[in-house]
Coordinates of C-alpha atoms and ligand atoms in Angstrom, one line a residue:
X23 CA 71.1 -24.3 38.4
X24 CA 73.8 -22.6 36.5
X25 CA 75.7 -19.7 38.5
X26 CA 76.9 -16.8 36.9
X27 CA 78.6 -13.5 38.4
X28 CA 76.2 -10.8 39.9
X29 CA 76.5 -8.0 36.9
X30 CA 75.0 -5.3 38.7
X31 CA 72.9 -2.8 36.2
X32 CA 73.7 0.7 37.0
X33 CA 70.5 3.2 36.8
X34 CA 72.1 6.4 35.3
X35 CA 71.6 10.0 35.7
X36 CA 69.5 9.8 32.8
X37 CA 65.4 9.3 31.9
X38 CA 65.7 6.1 30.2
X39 CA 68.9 4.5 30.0
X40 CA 72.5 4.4 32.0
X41 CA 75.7 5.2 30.2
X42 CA 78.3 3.3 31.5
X43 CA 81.5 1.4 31.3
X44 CA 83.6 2.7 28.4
X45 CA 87.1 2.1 28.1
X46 CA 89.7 4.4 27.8
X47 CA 91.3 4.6 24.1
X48 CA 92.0 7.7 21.6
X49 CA 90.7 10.6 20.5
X50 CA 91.9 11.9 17.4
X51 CA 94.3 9.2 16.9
X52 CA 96.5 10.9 19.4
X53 CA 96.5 8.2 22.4
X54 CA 95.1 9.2 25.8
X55 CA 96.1 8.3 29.2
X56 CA 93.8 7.6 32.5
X57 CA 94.1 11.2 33.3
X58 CA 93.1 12.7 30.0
X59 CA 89.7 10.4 30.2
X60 CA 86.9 12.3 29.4
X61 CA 83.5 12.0 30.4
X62 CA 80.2 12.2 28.2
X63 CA 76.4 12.2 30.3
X64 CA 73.8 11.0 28.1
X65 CA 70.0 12.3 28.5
X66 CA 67.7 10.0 26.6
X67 CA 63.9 11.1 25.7
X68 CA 61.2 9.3 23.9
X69 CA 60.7 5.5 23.0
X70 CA 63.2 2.4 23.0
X71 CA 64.7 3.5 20.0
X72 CA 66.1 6.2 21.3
X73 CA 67.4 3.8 24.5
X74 CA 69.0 1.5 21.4
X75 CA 70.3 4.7 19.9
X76 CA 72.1 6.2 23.0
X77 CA 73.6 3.1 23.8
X78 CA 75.0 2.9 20.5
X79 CA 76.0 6.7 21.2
X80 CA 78.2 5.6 24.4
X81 CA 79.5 2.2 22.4
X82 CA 80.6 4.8 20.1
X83 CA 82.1 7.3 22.4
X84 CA 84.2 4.2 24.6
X85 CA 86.8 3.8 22.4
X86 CA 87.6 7.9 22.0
X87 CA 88.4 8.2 26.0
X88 CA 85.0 9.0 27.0
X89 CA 83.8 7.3 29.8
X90 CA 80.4 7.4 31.1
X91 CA 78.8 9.8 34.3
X92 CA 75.8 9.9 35.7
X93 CA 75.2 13.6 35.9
X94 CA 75.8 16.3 33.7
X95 CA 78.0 18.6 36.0
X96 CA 81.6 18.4 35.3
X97 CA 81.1 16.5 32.1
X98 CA 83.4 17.3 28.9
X99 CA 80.6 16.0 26.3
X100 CA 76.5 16.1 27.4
X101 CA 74.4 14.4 24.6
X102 CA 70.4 14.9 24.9
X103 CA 68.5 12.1 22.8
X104 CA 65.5 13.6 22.3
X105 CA 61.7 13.0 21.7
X106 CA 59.6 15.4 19.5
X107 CA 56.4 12.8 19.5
X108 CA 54.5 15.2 21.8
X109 CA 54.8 18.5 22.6
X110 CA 55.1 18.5 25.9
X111 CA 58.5 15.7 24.9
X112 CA 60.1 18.7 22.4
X113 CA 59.4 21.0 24.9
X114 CA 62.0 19.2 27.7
X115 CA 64.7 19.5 26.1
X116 CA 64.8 23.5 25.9
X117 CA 64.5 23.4 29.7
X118 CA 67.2 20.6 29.6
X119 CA 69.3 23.4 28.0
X120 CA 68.5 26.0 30.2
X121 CA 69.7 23.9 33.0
X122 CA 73.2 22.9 31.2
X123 CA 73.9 26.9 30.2
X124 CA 75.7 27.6 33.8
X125 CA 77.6 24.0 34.2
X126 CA 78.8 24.7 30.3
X127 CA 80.1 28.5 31.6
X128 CA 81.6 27.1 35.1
X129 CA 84.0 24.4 32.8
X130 CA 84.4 27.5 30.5
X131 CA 85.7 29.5 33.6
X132 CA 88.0 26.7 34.7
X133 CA 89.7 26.8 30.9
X134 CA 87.8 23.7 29.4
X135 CA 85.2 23.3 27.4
X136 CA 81.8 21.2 27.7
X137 CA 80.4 20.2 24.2
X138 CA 76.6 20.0 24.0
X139 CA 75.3 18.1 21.5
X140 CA 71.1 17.8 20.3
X141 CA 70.7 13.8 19.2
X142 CA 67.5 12.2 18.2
X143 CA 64.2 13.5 16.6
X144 CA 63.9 17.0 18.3
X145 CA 67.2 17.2 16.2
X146 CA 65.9 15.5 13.1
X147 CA 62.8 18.0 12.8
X148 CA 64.1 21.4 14.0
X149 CA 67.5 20.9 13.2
X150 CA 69.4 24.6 12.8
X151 CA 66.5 26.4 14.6
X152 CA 68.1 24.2 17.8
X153 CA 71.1 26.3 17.7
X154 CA 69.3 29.7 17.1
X155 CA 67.0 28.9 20.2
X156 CA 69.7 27.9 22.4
X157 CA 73.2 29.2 21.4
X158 CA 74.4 26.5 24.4
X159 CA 74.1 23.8 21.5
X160 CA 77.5 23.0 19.5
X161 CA 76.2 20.4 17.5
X162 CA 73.0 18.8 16.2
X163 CA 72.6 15.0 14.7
X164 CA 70.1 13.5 13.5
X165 CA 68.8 9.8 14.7
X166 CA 70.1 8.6 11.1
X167 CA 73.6 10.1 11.1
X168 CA 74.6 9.4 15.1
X169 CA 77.1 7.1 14.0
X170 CA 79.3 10.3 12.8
X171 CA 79.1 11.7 16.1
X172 CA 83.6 10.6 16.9
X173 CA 83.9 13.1 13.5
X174 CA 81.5 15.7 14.4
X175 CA 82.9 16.3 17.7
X176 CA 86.7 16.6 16.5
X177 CA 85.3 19.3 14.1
X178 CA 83.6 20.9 16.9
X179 CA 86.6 21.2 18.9
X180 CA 88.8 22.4 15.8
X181 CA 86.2 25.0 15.1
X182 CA 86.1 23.6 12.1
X183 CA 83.1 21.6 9.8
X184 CA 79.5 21.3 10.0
X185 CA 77.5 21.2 13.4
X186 CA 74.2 20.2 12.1
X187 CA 73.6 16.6 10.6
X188 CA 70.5 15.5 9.7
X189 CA 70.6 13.3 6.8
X190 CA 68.8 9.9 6.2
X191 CA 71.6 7.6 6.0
X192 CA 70.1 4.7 7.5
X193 CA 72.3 1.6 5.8
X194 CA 75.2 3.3 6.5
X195 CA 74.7 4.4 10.0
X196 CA 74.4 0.2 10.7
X197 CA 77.4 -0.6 8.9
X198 CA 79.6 2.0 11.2
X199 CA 77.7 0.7 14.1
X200 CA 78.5 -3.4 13.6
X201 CA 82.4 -2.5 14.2
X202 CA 82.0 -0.8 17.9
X203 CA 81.6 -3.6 20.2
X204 CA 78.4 -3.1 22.5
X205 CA 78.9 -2.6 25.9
X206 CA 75.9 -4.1 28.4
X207 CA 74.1 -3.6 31.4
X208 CA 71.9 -6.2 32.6
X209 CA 70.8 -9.5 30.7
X210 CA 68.2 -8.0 28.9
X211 CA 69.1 -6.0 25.8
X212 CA 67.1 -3.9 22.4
X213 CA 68.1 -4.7 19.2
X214 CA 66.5 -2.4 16.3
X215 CA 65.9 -4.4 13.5
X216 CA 64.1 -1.7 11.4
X217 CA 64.1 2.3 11.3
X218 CA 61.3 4.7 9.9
X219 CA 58.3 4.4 9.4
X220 CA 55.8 5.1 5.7
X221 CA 52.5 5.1 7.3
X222 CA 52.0 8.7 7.9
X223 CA 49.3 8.4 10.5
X224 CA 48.0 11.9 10.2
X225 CA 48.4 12.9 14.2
X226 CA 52.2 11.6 13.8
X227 CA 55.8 13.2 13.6
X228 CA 57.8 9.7 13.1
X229 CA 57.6 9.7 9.5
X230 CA 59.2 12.9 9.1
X231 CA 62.0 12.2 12.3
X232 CA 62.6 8.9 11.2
X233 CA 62.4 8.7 7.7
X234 CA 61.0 5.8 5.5
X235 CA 61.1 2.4 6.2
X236 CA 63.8 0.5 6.6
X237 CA 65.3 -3.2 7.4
X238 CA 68.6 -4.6 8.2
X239 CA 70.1 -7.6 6.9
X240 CA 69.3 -10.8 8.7
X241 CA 73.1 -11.6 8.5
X242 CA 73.9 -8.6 10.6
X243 CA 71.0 -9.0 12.9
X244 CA 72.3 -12.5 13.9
X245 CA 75.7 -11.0 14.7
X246 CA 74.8 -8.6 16.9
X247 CA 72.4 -10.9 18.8
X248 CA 75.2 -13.4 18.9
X249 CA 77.7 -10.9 20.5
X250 CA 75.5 -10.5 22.5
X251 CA 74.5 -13.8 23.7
X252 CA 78.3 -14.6 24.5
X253 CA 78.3 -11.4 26.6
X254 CA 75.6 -13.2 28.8
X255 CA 72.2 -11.4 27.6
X256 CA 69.0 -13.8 27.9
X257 CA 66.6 -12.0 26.7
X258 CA 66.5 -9.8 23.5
X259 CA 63.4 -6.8 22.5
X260 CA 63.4 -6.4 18.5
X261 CA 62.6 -2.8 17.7
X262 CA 61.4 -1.0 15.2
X263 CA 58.9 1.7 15.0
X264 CA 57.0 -0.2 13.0
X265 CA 58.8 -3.6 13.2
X266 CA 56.3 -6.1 12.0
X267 CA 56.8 -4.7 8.8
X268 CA 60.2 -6.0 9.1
X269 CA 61.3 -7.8 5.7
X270 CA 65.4 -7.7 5.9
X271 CA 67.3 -9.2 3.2
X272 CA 68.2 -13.2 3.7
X273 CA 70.7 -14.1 5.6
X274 CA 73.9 -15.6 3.0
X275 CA 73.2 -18.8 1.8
X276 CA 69.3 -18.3 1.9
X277 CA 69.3 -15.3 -1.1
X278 CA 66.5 -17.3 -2.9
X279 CA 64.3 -16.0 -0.6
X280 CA 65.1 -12.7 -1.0
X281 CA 63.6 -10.9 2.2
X282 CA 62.3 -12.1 5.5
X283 CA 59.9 -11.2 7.6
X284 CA 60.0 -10.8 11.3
X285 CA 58.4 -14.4 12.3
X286 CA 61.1 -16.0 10.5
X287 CA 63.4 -14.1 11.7
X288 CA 62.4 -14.4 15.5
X289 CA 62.2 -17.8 14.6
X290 CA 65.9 -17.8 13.3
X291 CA 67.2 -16.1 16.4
X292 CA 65.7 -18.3 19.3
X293 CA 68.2 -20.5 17.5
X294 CA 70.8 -19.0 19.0
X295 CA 72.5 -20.7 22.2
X296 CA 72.0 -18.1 25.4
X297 CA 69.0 -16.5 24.4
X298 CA 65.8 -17.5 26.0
X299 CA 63.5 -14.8 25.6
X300 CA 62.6 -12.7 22.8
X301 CA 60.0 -9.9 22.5
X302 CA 59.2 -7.3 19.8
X303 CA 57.9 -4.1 19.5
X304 CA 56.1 -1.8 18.2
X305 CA 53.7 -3.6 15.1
X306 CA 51.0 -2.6 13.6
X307 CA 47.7 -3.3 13.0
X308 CA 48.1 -3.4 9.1
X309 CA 51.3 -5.0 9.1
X310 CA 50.2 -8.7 10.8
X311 CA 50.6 -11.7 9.1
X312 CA 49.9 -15.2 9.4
X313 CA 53.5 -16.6 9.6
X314 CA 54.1 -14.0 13.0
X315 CA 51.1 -15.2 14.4
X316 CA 52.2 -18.9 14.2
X317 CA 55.1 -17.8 15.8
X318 CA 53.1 -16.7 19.0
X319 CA 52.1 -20.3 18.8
X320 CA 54.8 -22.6 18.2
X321 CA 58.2 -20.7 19.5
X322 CA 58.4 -21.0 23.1
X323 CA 61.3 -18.6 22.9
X324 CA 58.8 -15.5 21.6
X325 CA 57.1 -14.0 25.0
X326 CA 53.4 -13.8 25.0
X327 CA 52.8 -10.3 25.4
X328 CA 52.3 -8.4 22.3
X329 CA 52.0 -4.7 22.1
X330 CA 49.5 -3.5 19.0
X331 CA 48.3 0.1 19.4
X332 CA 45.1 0.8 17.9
X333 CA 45.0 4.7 18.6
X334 CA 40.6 5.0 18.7
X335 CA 38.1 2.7 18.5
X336 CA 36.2 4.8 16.3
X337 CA 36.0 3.9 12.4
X338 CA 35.5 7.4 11.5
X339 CA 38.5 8.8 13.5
X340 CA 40.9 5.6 12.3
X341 CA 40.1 7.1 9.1
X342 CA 40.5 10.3 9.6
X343 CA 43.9 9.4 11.5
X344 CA 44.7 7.4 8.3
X345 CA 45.2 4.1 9.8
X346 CA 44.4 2.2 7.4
X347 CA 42.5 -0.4 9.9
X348 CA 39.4 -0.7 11.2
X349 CA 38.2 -1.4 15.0
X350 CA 36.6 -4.8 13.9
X351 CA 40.2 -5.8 11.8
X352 CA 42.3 -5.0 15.0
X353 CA 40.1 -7.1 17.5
X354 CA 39.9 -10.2 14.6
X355 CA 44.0 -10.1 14.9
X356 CA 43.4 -9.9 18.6
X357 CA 41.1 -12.8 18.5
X358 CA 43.2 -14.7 16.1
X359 CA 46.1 -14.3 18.3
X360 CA 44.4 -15.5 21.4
X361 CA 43.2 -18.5 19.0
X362 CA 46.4 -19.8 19.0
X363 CA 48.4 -18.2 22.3
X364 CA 45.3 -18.0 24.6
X365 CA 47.5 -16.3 27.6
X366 CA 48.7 -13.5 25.5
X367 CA 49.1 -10.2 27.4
X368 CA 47.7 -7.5 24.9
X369 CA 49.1 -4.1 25.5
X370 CA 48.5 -1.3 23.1
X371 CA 48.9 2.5 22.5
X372 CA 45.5 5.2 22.7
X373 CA 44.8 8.8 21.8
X374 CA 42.0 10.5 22.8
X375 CA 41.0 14.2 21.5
X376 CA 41.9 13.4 17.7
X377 CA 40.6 16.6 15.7
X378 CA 36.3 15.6 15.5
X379 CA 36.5 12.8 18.5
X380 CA 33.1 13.4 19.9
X381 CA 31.4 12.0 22.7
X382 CA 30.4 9.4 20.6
X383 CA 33.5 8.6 19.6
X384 CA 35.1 8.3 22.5
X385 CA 32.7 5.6 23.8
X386 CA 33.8 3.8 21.0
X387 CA 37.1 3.9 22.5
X388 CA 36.1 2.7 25.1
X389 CA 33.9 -0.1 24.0
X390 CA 36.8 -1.0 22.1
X391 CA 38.9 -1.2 25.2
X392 CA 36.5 -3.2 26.8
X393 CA 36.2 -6.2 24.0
X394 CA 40.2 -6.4 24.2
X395 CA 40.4 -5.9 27.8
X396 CA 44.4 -5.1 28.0
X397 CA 47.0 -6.4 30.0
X398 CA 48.2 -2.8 30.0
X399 CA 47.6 0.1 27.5
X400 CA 48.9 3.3 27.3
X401 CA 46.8 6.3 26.6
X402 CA 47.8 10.2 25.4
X403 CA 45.8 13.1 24.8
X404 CA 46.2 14.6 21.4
X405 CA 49.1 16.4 21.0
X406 CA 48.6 18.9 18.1
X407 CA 52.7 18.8 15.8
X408 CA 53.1 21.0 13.6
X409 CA 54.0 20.0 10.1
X410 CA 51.2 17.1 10.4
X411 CA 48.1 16.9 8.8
X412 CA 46.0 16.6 12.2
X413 CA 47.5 20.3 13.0
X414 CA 45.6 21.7 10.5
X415 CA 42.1 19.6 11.0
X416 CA 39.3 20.6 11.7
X417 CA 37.3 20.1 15.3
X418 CA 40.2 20.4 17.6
X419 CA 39.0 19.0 20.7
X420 CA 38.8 21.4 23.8
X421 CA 41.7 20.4 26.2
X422 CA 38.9 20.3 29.2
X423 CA 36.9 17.5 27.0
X424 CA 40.6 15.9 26.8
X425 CA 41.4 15.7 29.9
X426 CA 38.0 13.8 31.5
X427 CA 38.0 11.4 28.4
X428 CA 42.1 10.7 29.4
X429 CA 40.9 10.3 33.1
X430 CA 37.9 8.2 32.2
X431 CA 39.9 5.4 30.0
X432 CA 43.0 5.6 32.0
X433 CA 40.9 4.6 35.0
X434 CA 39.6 1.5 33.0
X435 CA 42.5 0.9 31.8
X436 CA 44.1 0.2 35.3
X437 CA 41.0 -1.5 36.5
X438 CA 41.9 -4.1 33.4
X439 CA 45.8 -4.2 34.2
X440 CA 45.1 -4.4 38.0
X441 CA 42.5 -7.2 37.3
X442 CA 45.0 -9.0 34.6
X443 CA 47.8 -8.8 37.7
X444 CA 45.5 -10.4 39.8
X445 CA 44.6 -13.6 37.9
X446 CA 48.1 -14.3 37.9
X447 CA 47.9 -15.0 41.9
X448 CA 48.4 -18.9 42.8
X449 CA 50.3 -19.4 39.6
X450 CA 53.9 -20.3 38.8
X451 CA 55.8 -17.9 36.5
X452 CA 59.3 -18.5 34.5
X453 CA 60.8 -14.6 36.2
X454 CA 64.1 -13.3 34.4
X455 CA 66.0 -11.7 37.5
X456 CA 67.8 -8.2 36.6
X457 CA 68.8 -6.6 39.5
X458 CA 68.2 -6.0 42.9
X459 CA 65.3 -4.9 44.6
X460 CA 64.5 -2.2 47.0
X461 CA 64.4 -4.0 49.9
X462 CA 66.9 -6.1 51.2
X463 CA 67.4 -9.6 50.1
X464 CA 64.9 -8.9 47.4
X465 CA 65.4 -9.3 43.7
X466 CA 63.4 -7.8 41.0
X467 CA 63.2 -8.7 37.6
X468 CA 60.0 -9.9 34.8
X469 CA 57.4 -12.2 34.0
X470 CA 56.7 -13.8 30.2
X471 CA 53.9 -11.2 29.9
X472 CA 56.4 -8.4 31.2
X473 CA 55.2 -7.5 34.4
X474 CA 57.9 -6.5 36.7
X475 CA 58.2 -9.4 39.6
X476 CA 59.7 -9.0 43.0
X477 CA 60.9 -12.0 45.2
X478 CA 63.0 -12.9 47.7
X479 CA 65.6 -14.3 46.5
X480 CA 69.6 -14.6 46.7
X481 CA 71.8 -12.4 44.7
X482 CA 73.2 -15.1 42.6
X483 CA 70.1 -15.5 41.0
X484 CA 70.4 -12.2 39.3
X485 CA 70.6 -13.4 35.3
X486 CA 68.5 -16.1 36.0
X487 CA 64.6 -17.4 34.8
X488 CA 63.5 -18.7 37.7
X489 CA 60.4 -19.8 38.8
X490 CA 58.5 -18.0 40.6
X491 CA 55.0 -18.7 42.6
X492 CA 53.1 -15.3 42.4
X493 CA 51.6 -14.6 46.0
X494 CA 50.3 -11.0 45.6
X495 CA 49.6 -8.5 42.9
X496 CA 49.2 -4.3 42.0
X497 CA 48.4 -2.2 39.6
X498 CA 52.1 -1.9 38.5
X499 CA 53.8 -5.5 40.2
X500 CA 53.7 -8.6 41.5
X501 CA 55.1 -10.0 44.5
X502 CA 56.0 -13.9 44.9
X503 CA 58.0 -16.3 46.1
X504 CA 60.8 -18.9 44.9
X505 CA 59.3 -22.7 44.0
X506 CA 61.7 -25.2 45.9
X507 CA 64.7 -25.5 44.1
X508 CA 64.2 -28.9 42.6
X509 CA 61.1 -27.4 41.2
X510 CA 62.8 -24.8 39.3
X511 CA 63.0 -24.0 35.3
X512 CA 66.5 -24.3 33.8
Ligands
SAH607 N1 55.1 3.2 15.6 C1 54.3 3.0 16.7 C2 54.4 4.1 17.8 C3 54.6 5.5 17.4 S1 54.7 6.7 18.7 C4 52.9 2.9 16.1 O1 52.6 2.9 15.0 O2 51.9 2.7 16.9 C5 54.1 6.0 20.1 C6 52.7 6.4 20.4 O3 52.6 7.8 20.7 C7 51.7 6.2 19.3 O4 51.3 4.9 19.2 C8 50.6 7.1 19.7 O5 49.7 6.5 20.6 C9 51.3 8.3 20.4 N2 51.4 9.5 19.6 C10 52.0 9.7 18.5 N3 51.8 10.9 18.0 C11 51.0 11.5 19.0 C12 50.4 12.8 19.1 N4 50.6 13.8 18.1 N5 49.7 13.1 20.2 C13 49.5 12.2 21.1 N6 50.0 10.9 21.1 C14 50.7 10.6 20.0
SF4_608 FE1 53.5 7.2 13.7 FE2 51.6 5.9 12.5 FE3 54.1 5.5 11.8 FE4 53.3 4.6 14.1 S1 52.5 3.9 12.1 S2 55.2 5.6 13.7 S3 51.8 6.1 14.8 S4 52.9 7.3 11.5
F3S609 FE1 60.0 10.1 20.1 FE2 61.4 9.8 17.9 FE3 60.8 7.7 19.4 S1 59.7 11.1 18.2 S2 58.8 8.2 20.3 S3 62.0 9.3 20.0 S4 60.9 7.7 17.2

């Protein structure tokens, strides 16, 4: 068994992710010493691209004498990645401000200055209106244009220059970002492999936030991964918010090909010493080819768990969402996949209360639900954006109506996870150890089809795959034991 130092992860003062560990450099060229290190809290809303993005944000940040903190009070720079995907998400991040208003006048008080900066898609879609809401706000960057963030503060603090970016600059935000050397926290880490998304699904504010589709370069992919690989990560999650459209250009030395798509490129990265795992997400439905399927059969390296929301099991509300699918085509790419990777974990994405879901509908949902039975699923009620065409449909569903057909499939939804959990009793399972559980001597960490795992086990372990004989099971985890050592997987 190969031993390698306990990294402990740090859980941060954040929703999401933990900033942490920068190292004390410059800020405006002019060199800074211990004293004059500064600290930046970082608040991250929404989905794994955002987590991607605010550790990018800190990586950033490292180099310019800002060092991490897990709490907002006392902080010189607070960033707040935001989520505008529901309303409930946009709506946080007002409160957010609220809350910062009096620790941003106590470090006025003292004779220094807290900068408060609006990242991510709440940023992207109201942009200026952010600053008009809440005065508290000094600056405002879009998802695409983060990677300006060292320049947009100096002009901040000069009182000089713009404090709203919100351009689409998507290629060059990744060439900025390959020079900043990412810091990590654990052994598992995201990569985003593609940005945007040019589906328009009609409920949807992602297309507008995130702008059109986009893939990096293979070449720079593999760089990153590798860097990350010799920093000790296992496991990598590909992201994109629509990443099985993924078609990046070749790597150098393979231009004939022109683009590739994301089996091949999984396929290229499990070539890469130190990484054992690899998962992607999110795909869609229209999106699936043939090549990413054989991938689920014949790389090892690619986890079987595969998360492909379907949204409604209704033909006539995937149509009015503009899907582009219809229930039949999404269970025949379940059913293929299962052809070839029999133990895949299906997890997907569900909204209930589209504009003209009626009770008919909704048992369609639910029939649907039942044919895929998922390993877990999540499930929303409608959440009416403005801007999108669902705002303006038709038929909005009454919230009361809503809220029983949320309750109804969320409790079949955790009979199928809970049920799914518990045919894993009595089995062995290859667990990735992360970190330390609650209790003492315990170690949590995941399984192949990402459930979280905890086991007894010794700290040394932590960074290791393990197995693992699974000796009880929840709705949310399951409990095991360590195989004999001689038993183990490398
Ligand atoms: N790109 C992914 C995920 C997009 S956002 C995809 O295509 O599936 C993540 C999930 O949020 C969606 O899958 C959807 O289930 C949910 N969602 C998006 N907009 C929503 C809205 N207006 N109301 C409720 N849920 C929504
Ligand atoms: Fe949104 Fe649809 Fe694009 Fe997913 S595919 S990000 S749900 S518009
Ligand atoms: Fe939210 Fe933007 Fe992600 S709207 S879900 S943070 S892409």
């Amino acid at each position: 068994m190969e031993l390698i130092n306990h990294r402990p992860s740090k859980s941060g003062g954040s929703d999401t992710t933990a900033p942490q560990g920068a190292e004390a450099a410059e800020m405006d060229a002019a060199p800074v010493s211990d004293g004059d290190k500064k600290r930046v809290f970082i608040k991250t809303y929404g989905c794994q691209m955002n987590v991607y993005d605010s550790e990018r944000m800190r990586d950033l940040l490292g180099p310019l004498g800002y060092a991490p903190s897990d709490t907002p009070e006392g902080s010189d720079l607070v960033i707040l990645n935001t989520c505008h995907i529901r309303e409930k998400a946009a709506e946080k991040v007002y409160s957010e401000l609220g809350r910062l208003r009096p620790l941003k006048e106590a470090k006025e008080a003292e004779g220094s200055s807290m900068t408060i900066t609006v990242a991510g898609c709440v940023a992207q879609a109201e942009g200026a209106e952010i600053k008009r809401r809440a005065p508290v706000v000094d600056l405002v960057v879009g998802p695409q244009t983060y990677h300006k963030l060292p320049e947009l503060i100096a002009e901040v603090h000069r009182g000089t220059g713009q404090s709203l970016d919100t351009e689409f600059e998507v290629e060059d935000k990744f060439d900025v970002l390959a020079t900043p050397e990412r810091q990590i926290d654990g052994y598992s880490a995201f990569v985003t492999v593609q940005e945007g998304c040019d589906k328009f699904c009609t409920f949807c504010v992602v297309p507008y936030t995130r702008g059109a589709e986009w893939s990096r370069p293979v070449d720079q992919i593999v760089a990153e991964v590798r860097a990350l690989a010799a920093k000790g990560i296992r496991e990598i999650t590909l992201l994109g918010q629509n990443v099985n459209a993924y078609h990046g250009d070749a790597p150098s030395g393979d231009e004939a090909s022109g683009t590739w798509g994301l089996g091949r490129l999984v396929r290229h990265l499990a070539l890469i010493g130190g990484i054992d795992r690899i998962r992607f997400t999110t795909s869609h439905p229209r999106d699936m080819d043939e090549e990413l399927i054989q991938t689920f059969a014949d790389e090892p390296k690619l986890m079987p768990y595969f998360h492909l929301p379907v949204q409604a099991g209704s033909d006539r509300i995937l149509k009015s969402m503009n899907r582009k699918h219809t229930a039949e085509e999404y269970i025949a790419i379940i059913d293929r996949l299962r052809e070839v990777r029999p133990d895949i974990a299906i997890s997907g994405d569900m909204i209930v209360g589209f504009p003209g879901e009626s009770d008919e509908d909704f048992e369609a949902t639910m029939e649907l639900v039942r044919r895929v039975n998922y390993a877990s699923c999540f499930s929303f009620k409608y959440s009416r954006r403005p801007g999108t065409p669902g705002a303006a449909m038709a038929g909005q569903v009454d919230e009361k109506v809503s809220s029983e057909r949320l309750a109804r499939l969320q409790a079949l939804l955790a009979e199928q996870q809970e049920a799914f959990n518990q045919s894993m009793i009595g089995k062995t399972l290859p667990v990735l150890f992360e970190r330390e559980g609650r209790n003492e001597g315990q170690l949590n960490g995941r399984s192949p089809y990402l459930q979280a795992v905890h086991c007894d086990a010794p700290l040394e372990l932590i960074g290791q795959i393990v197995n693992v004989e699974i000796t009880g099971a929840s709705k949310n985890a399951l409990a095991g034991r360590l195989v004999p050592e001689e038993t183990r997987a490398a």
